[in-house]
């Protein structure tokens, strides 16, 4: 079994956030890219492994998007995270991105044996088209960092830009789970402030490095209009800041939508 030592990426301490320089009018290149240019650009999708979901997304999860996987424990959220870390590496010869991934583990529930099983299955799937696409090489291209505490998660995300310069092929960053460490913070105002800081950092990295963020979240109970209802953790503003939310259910069905009430089943 592949040792995790070669995969571990230790975060540095958080750095002071640099103020963005002012942009002059001559540097604004507003009309350089059209919608046609974007449609004709190289592949910028990560296959999810679910045919119905990939069809709905037009070929997979887009780079530049924040995608949240929401559901109770044991519904398949981590499984999809692991699969995405492998699928982002599909060679260009087979229509993939040929990138790598960073897996940020806050729940300390990462199992390399589980990942290896998925990698071997993907290796067999592409054996005829790309015989050099091997499982052990896939695991070597997944960087791993453990962040059981909130300050470690903040330090990792805030220092990601320096690591992405050294690893420009990283096209996917996974946080499993985003809510786990944040919900340990009892001060709601401070938790809200840190959540916004994380979102700002993730968006900035997307603009600079063209990558996708995928993170998991949990369901919680909220008292609304004299009754309890089940809602995603982290609040309404967080829901508005993400691009897509995929709902996982105990019946293996997948739904898409910012809220459960308005979500739609992916057949």
Tab-separated table of C-alpha atoms in Angstrom:
chain	number	residue	atom	x	y	z
A	1	UNK	CA	0.000	0.000	0.000
A	2	UNK	CA	1.255	3.453	-0.859
A	3	UNK	CA	2.596	5.376	2.117
A	4	UNK	CA	0.829	8.618	2.930
A	5	UNK	CA	4.138	10.303	3.734
A	6	UNK	CA	4.666	11.187	0.098
A	7	UNK	CA	1.213	12.730	-0.067
A	8	UNK	CA	1.176	14.880	3.065
A	9	UNK	CA	1.294	18.628	2.614
A	10	UNK	CA	1.892	20.589	5.789
A	11	UNK	CA	0.289	24.041	5.874
A	12	UNK	CA	2.310	27.078	6.829
A	13	UNK	CA	1.180	29.752	9.239
A	14	UNK	CA	-1.390	32.222	7.852
A	15	UNK	CA	0.068	35.288	6.253
A	16	UNK	CA	-1.213	38.797	6.349
A	17	UNK	CA	-3.701	39.343	3.568
A	18	UNK	CA	-2.202	41.642	0.966
A	19	UNK	CA	-4.253	44.570	-0.220
A	20	UNK	CA	-5.145	44.346	-3.868
A	21	UNK	CA	-3.496	47.027	-5.995
A	22	UNK	CA	-5.676	49.535	-7.804
A	23	UNK	CA	-6.366	48.735	-11.436
A	24	UNK	CA	-5.929	51.442	-14.049
A	25	UNK	CA	-8.338	51.807	-16.944
A	26	UNK	CA	-5.730	50.768	-19.503
A	27	UNK	CA	-5.349	47.424	-17.674
A	28	UNK	CA	-9.056	46.641	-17.927
A	29	UNK	CA	-9.439	44.293	-20.894
A	30	UNK	CA	-13.211	43.993	-20.873
A	31	UNK	CA	-13.808	42.897	-24.460
A	32	UNK	CA	-10.995	40.387	-24.872
A	33	UNK	CA	-13.155	37.271	-24.403
A	34	UNK	CA	-16.606	36.376	-25.700
A	35	UNK	CA	-18.994	33.599	-24.722
A	36	UNK	CA	-17.988	31.835	-27.943
A	37	UNK	CA	-14.321	31.902	-26.891
A	38	UNK	CA	-15.258	30.267	-23.596
A	39	UNK	CA	-17.377	27.599	-25.323
A	40	UNK	CA	-14.498	26.751	-27.652
A	41	UNK	CA	-11.812	26.662	-24.960
A	42	UNK	CA	-10.078	23.485	-23.826
A	43	UNK	CA	-11.782	21.022	-21.503
A	44	UNK	CA	-12.488	22.650	-18.155
A	45	UNK	CA	-14.769	20.068	-16.565
A	46	UNK	CA	-14.178	17.389	-13.934
A	47	UNK	CA	-16.280	14.261	-14.362
A	48	UNK	CA	-18.223	13.274	-11.248
A	49	UNK	CA	-18.644	9.638	-12.232
A	50	UNK	CA	-22.436	9.990	-12.144
A	51	UNK	CA	-23.716	10.029	-15.738
A	52	UNK	CA	-26.925	11.932	-14.979
A	53	UNK	CA	-25.050	14.547	-12.965
A	54	UNK	CA	-22.353	14.946	-15.628
A	55	UNK	CA	-25.027	15.372	-18.286
A	56	UNK	CA	-26.749	18.065	-16.238
A	57	UNK	CA	-23.447	19.923	-15.733
A	58	UNK	CA	-22.568	19.646	-19.411
A	59	UNK	CA	-19.636	17.303	-18.850
A	60	UNK	CA	-18.872	17.617	-15.146
A	61	UNK	CA	-18.037	20.195	-12.489
A	62	UNK	CA	-16.657	23.400	-14.000
A	63	UNK	CA	-13.372	24.933	-12.979
A	64	UNK	CA	-13.997	28.243	-11.251
A	65	UNK	CA	-16.987	26.924	-9.313
A	66	UNK	CA	-17.660	26.307	-5.630
A	67	UNK	CA	-19.670	23.100	-5.273
A	68	UNK	CA	-21.119	21.860	-1.996
A	69	UNK	CA	-22.081	18.253	-1.267
A	70	UNK	CA	-24.775	18.168	1.402
A	71	UNK	CA	-26.310	15.224	3.245
A	72	UNK	CA	-26.253	13.038	6.307
A	73	UNK	CA	-23.343	10.776	7.197
A	74	UNK	CA	-22.978	7.701	5.006
A	75	UNK	CA	-24.813	9.056	1.943
A	76	UNK	CA	-21.787	9.156	-0.383
A	77	UNK	CA	-20.366	12.686	-0.053
A	78	UNK	CA	-16.790	11.632	0.777
A	79	UNK	CA	-16.953	8.927	-1.887
A	80	UNK	CA	-17.644	11.548	-4.536
A	81	UNK	CA	-14.853	13.762	-3.166
A	82	UNK	CA	-12.372	10.920	-3.556
A	83	UNK	CA	-13.674	10.102	-7.037
A	84	UNK	CA	-13.289	13.726	-8.121
A	85	UNK	CA	-9.667	13.724	-6.884
A	86	UNK	CA	-9.041	10.847	-9.272
A	87	UNK	CA	-11.165	12.049	-12.190
A	88	UNK	CA	-9.375	15.401	-12.330
A	89	UNK	CA	-6.280	13.395	-13.337
A	90	UNK	CA	-7.829	11.735	-16.397
A	91	UNK	CA	-5.261	12.287	-19.191
A	92	UNK	CA	-5.891	14.837	-21.926
A	93	UNK	CA	-5.626	12.014	-24.446
A	94	UNK	CA	-8.845	10.662	-22.941
A	95	UNK	CA	-10.560	14.047	-22.767
A	96	UNK	CA	-9.570	14.912	-19.190
A	97	UNK	CA	-7.709	17.728	-17.476
A	98	UNK	CA	-4.609	15.717	-16.514
A	99	UNK	CA	-4.406	17.734	-13.293
A	100	UNK	CA	-3.884	16.960	-9.636
A	101	UNK	CA	-5.838	17.577	-6.423
A	102	UNK	CA	-5.502	18.753	-2.840
A	103	UNK	CA	-7.567	16.953	-0.197
A	104	UNK	CA	-8.079	18.891	3.070
A	105	UNK	CA	-9.313	16.530	5.781
A	106	UNK	CA	-10.981	18.161	8.804
A	107	UNK	CA	-12.856	15.080	10.038
A	108	UNK	CA	-9.776	12.811	10.099
A	109	UNK	CA	-11.774	10.227	8.188
A	110	UNK	CA	-9.465	9.758	5.186
A	111	UNK	CA	-8.778	6.126	4.201
A	112	UNK	CA	-6.070	5.542	1.546
A	113	UNK	CA	-7.275	1.957	1.007
A	114	UNK	CA	-10.659	3.290	-0.037
A	115	UNK	CA	-9.001	5.710	-2.442
A	116	UNK	CA	-6.795	2.962	-3.872
A	117	UNK	CA	-9.858	0.830	-4.589
A	118	UNK	CA	-11.428	3.638	-6.604
A	119	UNK	CA	-8.115	4.294	-8.387
A	120	UNK	CA	-7.772	0.655	-9.447
A	121	UNK	CA	-11.298	0.748	-10.852
A	122	UNK	CA	-10.481	3.907	-12.832
A	123	UNK	CA	-7.234	2.350	-14.065
A	124	UNK	CA	-9.166	-0.614	-15.480
A	125	UNK	CA	-11.701	1.736	-17.094
A	126	UNK	CA	-8.974	3.562	-19.077
A	127	UNK	CA	-6.553	0.645	-19.547
A	128	UNK	CA	-7.084	0.381	-23.318
A	129	UNK	CA	-7.107	4.106	-24.087
A	130	UNK	CA	-4.323	5.228	-21.734
A	131	UNK	CA	-2.366	2.194	-20.460
A	132	UNK	CA	0.109	4.356	-18.522
A	133	UNK	CA	-2.698	5.756	-16.336
A	134	UNK	CA	-1.919	3.727	-13.193
A	135	UNK	CA	-3.524	3.699	-9.744
A	136	UNK	CA	-0.336	4.298	-7.746
A	137	UNK	CA	0.476	7.326	-9.903
A	138	UNK	CA	-2.998	8.713	-9.229
A	139	UNK	CA	-2.458	8.588	-5.467
A	140	UNK	CA	0.886	10.331	-5.848
A	141	UNK	CA	-0.909	13.284	-7.469
A	142	UNK	CA	-3.329	13.801	-4.571
A	143	UNK	CA	-1.807	16.100	-1.963
A	144	UNK	CA	-3.177	15.550	1.537
A	145	UNK	CA	-3.332	17.830	4.560
A	146	UNK	CA	-5.005	17.144	7.889
A	147	UNK	CA	-6.781	20.092	9.552
A	148	UNK	CA	-8.703	18.937	12.653
A	149	UNK	CA	-8.688	22.481	14.075
A	150	UNK	CA	-10.115	25.681	12.670
A	151	UNK	CA	-6.839	27.618	12.833
A	152	UNK	CA	-5.189	24.859	10.774
A	153	UNK	CA	-7.936	25.054	8.161
A	154	UNK	CA	-7.612	28.845	7.969
A	155	UNK	CA	-3.816	28.608	7.680
A	156	UNK	CA	-4.045	26.054	4.882
A	157	UNK	CA	-6.586	27.965	2.790
A	158	UNK	CA	-4.915	31.351	3.302
A	159	UNK	CA	-1.494	29.998	2.295
A	160	UNK	CA	-2.737	27.981	-0.685
A	161	UNK	CA	-1.659	30.579	-3.228
A	162	UNK	CA	2.040	29.929	-2.552
A	163	UNK	CA	1.603	26.176	-2.907
A	164	UNK	CA	-0.406	26.570	-6.118
A	165	UNK	CA	2.496	28.481	-7.644
A	166	UNK	CA	4.674	25.434	-6.967
A	167	UNK	CA	1.955	23.017	-8.113
A	168	UNK	CA	0.191	24.729	-11.045
A	169	UNK	CA	-1.436	21.463	-12.135
A	170	UNK	CA	-3.742	21.443	-9.087
A	171	UNK	CA	-7.228	21.915	-10.533
A	172	UNK	CA	-9.319	20.698	-7.595
A	173	UNK	CA	-9.289	21.442	-3.875
A	174	UNK	CA	-11.545	19.397	-1.610
A	175	UNK	CA	-12.493	20.245	1.987
A	176	UNK	CA	-14.128	17.367	3.841
A	177	UNK	CA	-15.825	18.933	5.737
A	178	UNK	CA	-16.088	22.725	5.657
A	179	UNK	CA	-18.612	22.868	8.506
A	180	UNK	CA	-16.863	20.441	10.868
A	181	UNK	CA	-14.316	22.814	12.412
A	182	UNK	CA	-16.345	26.002	11.956
A	183	UNK	CA	-19.240	24.650	14.035
A	184	UNK	CA	-16.886	24.039	16.958
A	185	UNK	CA	-16.594	27.810	17.348
A	186	UNK	CA	-19.242	28.995	19.814
A	187	UNK	CA	-18.988	32.689	18.956
A	188	UNK	CA	-21.439	33.002	16.070
A	189	UNK	CA	-20.224	36.434	14.939
A	190	UNK	CA	-16.601	35.272	14.827
A	191	UNK	CA	-17.604	32.079	12.996
A	192	UNK	CA	-19.464	34.172	10.428
A	193	UNK	CA	-16.433	36.435	9.954
A	194	UNK	CA	-14.067	33.494	9.404
A	195	UNK	CA	-16.486	31.852	6.983
A	196	UNK	CA	-16.557	35.011	4.863
A	197	UNK	CA	-12.755	35.155	4.963
A	198	UNK	CA	-12.591	31.566	3.697
A	199	UNK	CA	-14.992	32.363	0.870
A	200	UNK	CA	-13.002	35.428	-0.123
A	201	UNK	CA	-9.795	33.390	-0.228
A	202	UNK	CA	-11.400	30.596	-2.239
A	203	UNK	CA	-12.791	33.031	-4.799
A	204	UNK	CA	-9.454	34.798	-5.141
A	205	UNK	CA	-7.659	31.505	-5.759
A	206	UNK	CA	-10.230	30.543	-8.365
A	207	UNK	CA	-9.633	33.732	-10.313
A	208	UNK	CA	-5.861	33.405	-10.149
A	209	UNK	CA	-5.437	29.674	-10.783
A	210	UNK	CA	-8.618	28.402	-12.521
A	211	UNK	CA	-9.581	25.562	-10.226
A	212	UNK	CA	-12.684	24.098	-8.603
A	213	UNK	CA	-13.497	23.896	-4.899
A	214	UNK	CA	-15.634	21.039	-3.613
A	215	UNK	CA	-16.567	20.786	0.050
A	216	UNK	CA	-18.971	18.772	2.145
A	217	UNK	CA	-21.536	20.085	4.598
A	218	UNK	CA	-23.985	18.604	7.068
A	219	UNK	CA	-27.665	19.052	7.795
A	220	UNK	CA	-28.857	20.780	10.950
A	221	UNK	CA	-32.155	21.802	12.555
A	222	UNK	CA	-33.337	25.400	12.496
A	223	UNK	CA	-36.337	26.845	14.315
A	224	UNK	CA	-38.400	28.816	11.812
A	225	UNK	CA	-42.006	30.005	12.206
A	226	UNK	CA	-42.576	28.019	15.406
A	227	UNK	CA	-41.335	24.741	13.993
A	228	UNK	CA	-38.049	22.958	13.379
A	229	UNK	CA	-36.913	22.321	9.829
A	230	UNK	CA	-33.829	20.604	8.425
A	231	UNK	CA	-31.407	22.926	6.647
A	232	UNK	CA	-27.738	22.934	5.615
A	233	UNK	CA	-25.321	24.213	8.249
A	234	UNK	CA	-23.403	27.515	7.871
A	235	UNK	CA	-26.405	29.728	7.132
A	236	UNK	CA	-28.165	31.500	4.282
A	237	UNK	CA	-25.322	33.772	3.168
A	238	UNK	CA	-23.071	30.750	2.659
A	239	UNK	CA	-25.780	29.239	0.433
A	240	UNK	CA	-25.735	32.352	-1.758
A	241	UNK	CA	-21.937	32.288	-2.113
A	242	UNK	CA	-21.701	28.777	-3.584
A	243	UNK	CA	-22.382	27.939	-7.239
A	244	UNK	CA	-23.957	24.518	-6.916
A	245	UNK	CA	-25.328	22.368	-4.104
A	246	UNK	CA	-25.733	18.625	-4.579
A	247	UNK	CA	-28.027	16.898	-2.080
A	248	UNK	CA	-27.276	13.291	-1.106
A	249	UNK	CA	-30.078	11.151	0.314
A	250	UNK	CA	-30.213	7.776	2.040
A	251	UNK	CA	-31.896	6.295	-1.046
A	252	UNK	CA	-28.846	7.143	-3.220
A	253	UNK	CA	-30.833	9.800	-5.084
A	254	UNK	CA	-29.137	13.080	-5.980
A	255	UNK	CA	-30.886	16.450	-6.013
A	256	UNK	CA	-29.664	19.853	-7.175
A	257	UNK	CA	-30.656	23.216	-5.709
A	258	UNK	CA	-29.722	25.820	-3.120
A	259	UNK	CA	-32.588	24.669	-0.834
A	260	UNK	CA	-34.270	21.296	-0.428
A	261	UNK	CA	-37.684	22.844	-1.110
A	262	UNK	CA	-36.623	24.097	-4.548
A	263	UNK	CA	-34.221	21.261	-5.401
A	264	UNK	CA	-34.813	18.953	-8.344
A	265	UNK	CA	-34.122	15.256	-8.676
A	266	UNK	CA	-31.324	14.212	-11.049
A	267	UNK	CA	-32.757	11.096	-12.742
